[in-house]
Coordinates of N, CA and C in Angstrom, one line a residue:
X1 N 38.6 180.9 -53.6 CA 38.2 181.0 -52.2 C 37.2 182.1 -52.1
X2 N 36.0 182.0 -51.3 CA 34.8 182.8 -51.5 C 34.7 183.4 -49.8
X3 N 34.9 184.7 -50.3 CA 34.6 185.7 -48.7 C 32.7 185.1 -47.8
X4 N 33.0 184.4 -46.9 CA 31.5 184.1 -46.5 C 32.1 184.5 -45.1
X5 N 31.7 186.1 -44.8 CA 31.5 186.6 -43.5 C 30.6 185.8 -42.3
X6 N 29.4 185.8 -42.7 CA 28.4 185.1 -41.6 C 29.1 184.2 -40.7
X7 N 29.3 183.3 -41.6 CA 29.8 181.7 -41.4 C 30.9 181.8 -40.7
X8 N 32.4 182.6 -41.0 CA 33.6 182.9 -41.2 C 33.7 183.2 -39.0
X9 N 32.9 184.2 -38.9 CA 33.4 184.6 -37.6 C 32.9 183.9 -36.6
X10 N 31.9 183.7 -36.9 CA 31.1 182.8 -36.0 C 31.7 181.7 -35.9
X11 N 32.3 180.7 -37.0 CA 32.7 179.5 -36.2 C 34.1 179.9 -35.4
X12 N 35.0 181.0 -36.4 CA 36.1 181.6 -35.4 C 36.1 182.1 -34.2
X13 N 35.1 182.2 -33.4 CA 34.8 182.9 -32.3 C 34.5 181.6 -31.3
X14 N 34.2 180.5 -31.8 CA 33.5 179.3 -31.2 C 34.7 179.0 -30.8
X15 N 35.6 178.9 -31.9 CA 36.7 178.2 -31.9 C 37.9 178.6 -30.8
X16 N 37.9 180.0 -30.9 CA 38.7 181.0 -29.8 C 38.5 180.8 -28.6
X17 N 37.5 180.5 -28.4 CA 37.0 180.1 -27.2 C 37.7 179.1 -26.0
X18 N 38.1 178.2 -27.0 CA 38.5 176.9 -26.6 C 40.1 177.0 -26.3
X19 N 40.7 177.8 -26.3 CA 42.2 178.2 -26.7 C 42.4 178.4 -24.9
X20 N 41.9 178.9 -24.3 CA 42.3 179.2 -22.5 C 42.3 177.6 -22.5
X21 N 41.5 177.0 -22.8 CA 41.5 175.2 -21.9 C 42.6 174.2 -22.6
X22 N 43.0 174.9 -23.9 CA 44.1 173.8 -24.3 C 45.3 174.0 -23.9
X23 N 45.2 175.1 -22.8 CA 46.2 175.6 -22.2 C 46.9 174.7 -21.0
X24 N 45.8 174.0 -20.6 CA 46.3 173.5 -19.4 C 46.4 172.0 -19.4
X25 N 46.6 171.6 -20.9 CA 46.7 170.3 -21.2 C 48.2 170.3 -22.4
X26 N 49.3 170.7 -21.7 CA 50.5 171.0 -22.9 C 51.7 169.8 -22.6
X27 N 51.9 169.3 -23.7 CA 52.7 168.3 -23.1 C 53.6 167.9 -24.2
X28 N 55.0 167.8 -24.1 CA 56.3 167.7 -25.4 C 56.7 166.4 -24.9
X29 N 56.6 165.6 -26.1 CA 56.8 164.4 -26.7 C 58.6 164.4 -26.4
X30 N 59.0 163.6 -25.8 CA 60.7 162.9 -25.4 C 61.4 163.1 -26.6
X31 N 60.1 161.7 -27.8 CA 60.8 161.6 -29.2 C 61.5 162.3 -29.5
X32 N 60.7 163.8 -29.7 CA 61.5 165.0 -30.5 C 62.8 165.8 -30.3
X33 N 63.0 165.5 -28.7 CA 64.3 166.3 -28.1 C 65.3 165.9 -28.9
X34 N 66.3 166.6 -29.3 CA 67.4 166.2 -29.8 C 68.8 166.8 -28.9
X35 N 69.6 166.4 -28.3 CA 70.8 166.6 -27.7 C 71.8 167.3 -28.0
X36 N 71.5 167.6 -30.2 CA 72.7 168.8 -30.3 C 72.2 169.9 -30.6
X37 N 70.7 169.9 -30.5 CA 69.9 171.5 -31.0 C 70.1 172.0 -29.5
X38 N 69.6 173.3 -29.1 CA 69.2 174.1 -28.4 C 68.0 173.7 -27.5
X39 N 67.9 173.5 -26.3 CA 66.6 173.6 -25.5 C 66.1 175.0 -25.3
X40 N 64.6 175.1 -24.9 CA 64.4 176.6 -24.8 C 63.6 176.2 -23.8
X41 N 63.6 177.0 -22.5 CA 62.5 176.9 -21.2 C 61.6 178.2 -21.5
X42 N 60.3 177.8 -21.3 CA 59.5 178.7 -21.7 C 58.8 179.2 -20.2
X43 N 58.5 179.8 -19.8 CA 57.5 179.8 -18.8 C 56.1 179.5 -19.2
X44 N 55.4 179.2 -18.0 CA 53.9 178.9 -18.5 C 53.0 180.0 -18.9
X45 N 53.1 181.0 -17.9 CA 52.6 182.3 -18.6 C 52.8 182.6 -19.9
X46 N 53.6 183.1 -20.0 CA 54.0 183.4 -21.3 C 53.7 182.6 -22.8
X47 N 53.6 181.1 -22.3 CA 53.4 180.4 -23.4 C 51.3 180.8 -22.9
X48 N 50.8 180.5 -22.0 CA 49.3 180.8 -22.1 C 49.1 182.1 -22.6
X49 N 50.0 182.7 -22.6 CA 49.3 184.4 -23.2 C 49.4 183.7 -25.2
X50 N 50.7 183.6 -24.9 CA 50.9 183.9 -26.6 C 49.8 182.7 -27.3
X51 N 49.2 181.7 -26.4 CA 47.9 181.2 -27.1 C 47.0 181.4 -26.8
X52 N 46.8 182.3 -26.1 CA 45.1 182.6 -26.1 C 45.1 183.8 -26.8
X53 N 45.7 184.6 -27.0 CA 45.9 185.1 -28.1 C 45.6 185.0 -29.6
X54 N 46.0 184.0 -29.7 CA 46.4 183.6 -31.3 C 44.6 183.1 -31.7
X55 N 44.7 183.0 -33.0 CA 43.4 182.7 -33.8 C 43.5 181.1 -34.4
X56 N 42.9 180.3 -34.7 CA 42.9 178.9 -35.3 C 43.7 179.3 -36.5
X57 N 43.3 180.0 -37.3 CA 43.7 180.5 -39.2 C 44.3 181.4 -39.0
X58 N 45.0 181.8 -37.8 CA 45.7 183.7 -38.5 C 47.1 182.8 -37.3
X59 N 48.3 182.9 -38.5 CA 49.6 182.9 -37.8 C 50.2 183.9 -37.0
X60 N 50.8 184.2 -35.6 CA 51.3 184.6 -34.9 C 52.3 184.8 -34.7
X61 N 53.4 185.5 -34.5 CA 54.8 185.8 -34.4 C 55.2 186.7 -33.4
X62 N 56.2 185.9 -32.6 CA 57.2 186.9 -31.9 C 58.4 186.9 -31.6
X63 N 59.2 187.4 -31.3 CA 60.3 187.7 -30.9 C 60.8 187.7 -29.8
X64 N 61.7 186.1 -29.3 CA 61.9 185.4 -27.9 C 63.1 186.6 -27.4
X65 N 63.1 186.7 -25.9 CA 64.6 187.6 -25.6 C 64.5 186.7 -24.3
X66 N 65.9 186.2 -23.8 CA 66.2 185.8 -22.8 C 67.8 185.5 -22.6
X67 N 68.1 184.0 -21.3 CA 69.4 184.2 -21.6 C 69.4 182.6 -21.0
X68 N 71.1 182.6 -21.2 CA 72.1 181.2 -21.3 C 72.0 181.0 -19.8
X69 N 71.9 180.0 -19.1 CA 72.3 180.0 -17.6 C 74.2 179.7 -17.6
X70 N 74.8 180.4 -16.9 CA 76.4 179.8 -16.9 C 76.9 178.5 -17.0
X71 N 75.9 177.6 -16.6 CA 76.2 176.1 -16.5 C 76.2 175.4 -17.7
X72 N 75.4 175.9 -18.6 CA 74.8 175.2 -20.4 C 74.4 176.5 -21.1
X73 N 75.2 176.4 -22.1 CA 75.1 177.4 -22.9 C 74.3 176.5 -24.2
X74 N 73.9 175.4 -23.9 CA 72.8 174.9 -25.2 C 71.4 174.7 -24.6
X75 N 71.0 176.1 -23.3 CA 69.7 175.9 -22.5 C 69.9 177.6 -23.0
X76 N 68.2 177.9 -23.3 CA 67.8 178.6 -23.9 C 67.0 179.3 -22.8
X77 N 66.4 180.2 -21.9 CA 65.4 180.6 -21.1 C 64.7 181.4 -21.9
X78 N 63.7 181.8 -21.7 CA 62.7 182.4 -22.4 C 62.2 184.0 -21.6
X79 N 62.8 184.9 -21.6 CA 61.9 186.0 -20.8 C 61.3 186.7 -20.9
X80 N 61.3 187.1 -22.4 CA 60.1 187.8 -22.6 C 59.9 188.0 -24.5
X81 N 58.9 187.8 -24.7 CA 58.2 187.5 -26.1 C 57.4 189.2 -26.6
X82 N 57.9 189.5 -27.4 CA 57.4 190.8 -28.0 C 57.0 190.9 -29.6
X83 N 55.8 191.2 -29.5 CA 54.9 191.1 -30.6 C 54.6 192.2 -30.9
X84 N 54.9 192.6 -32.5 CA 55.0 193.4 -33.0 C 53.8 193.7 -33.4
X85 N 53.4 195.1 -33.8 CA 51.8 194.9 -34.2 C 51.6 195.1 -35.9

């Protein structure tokens, strides 16, 4: 694999670009739900930060904290996402 700066950021920057608008087209397929895993409610904020953030090529990681509602303990809330640097 050959370091080509020029090329490299330039289309990455094109590409970053586009990351606010795929924001507001997010949508989870029924298929995939499964009934004995965990659901997780995310907020919308929180999920648009953590992708407009992120890069096409560079993986992103954080660390969900939230809580169980009393009623279902296999519902997951999402409250805050901390990314480490």
């Amino acid at each position: 694999q050959v370091f080509r700066s020029h090329t490299d950021w330039r289309m990455r920057a094109l590409s970053s670009t586009n990351l606010p608008q795929r924001t507001k087209q997010i949508y989870i397929n029924s298929d995939d739900l499964k009934e004995t895993g965990y659901t997780y409610v995310m907020p919308k904020n929180l999920l648009k930060k953590f992708i407009t953030i992120a890069d096409l090529r560079t993986q992103i990681a954080g660390y969900m904290f939230g809580t169980s509602p009393s009623d279902d303990d296999q519902v997951k809330e999402v409250r805050c996402i901390v990314m480490v640097p």
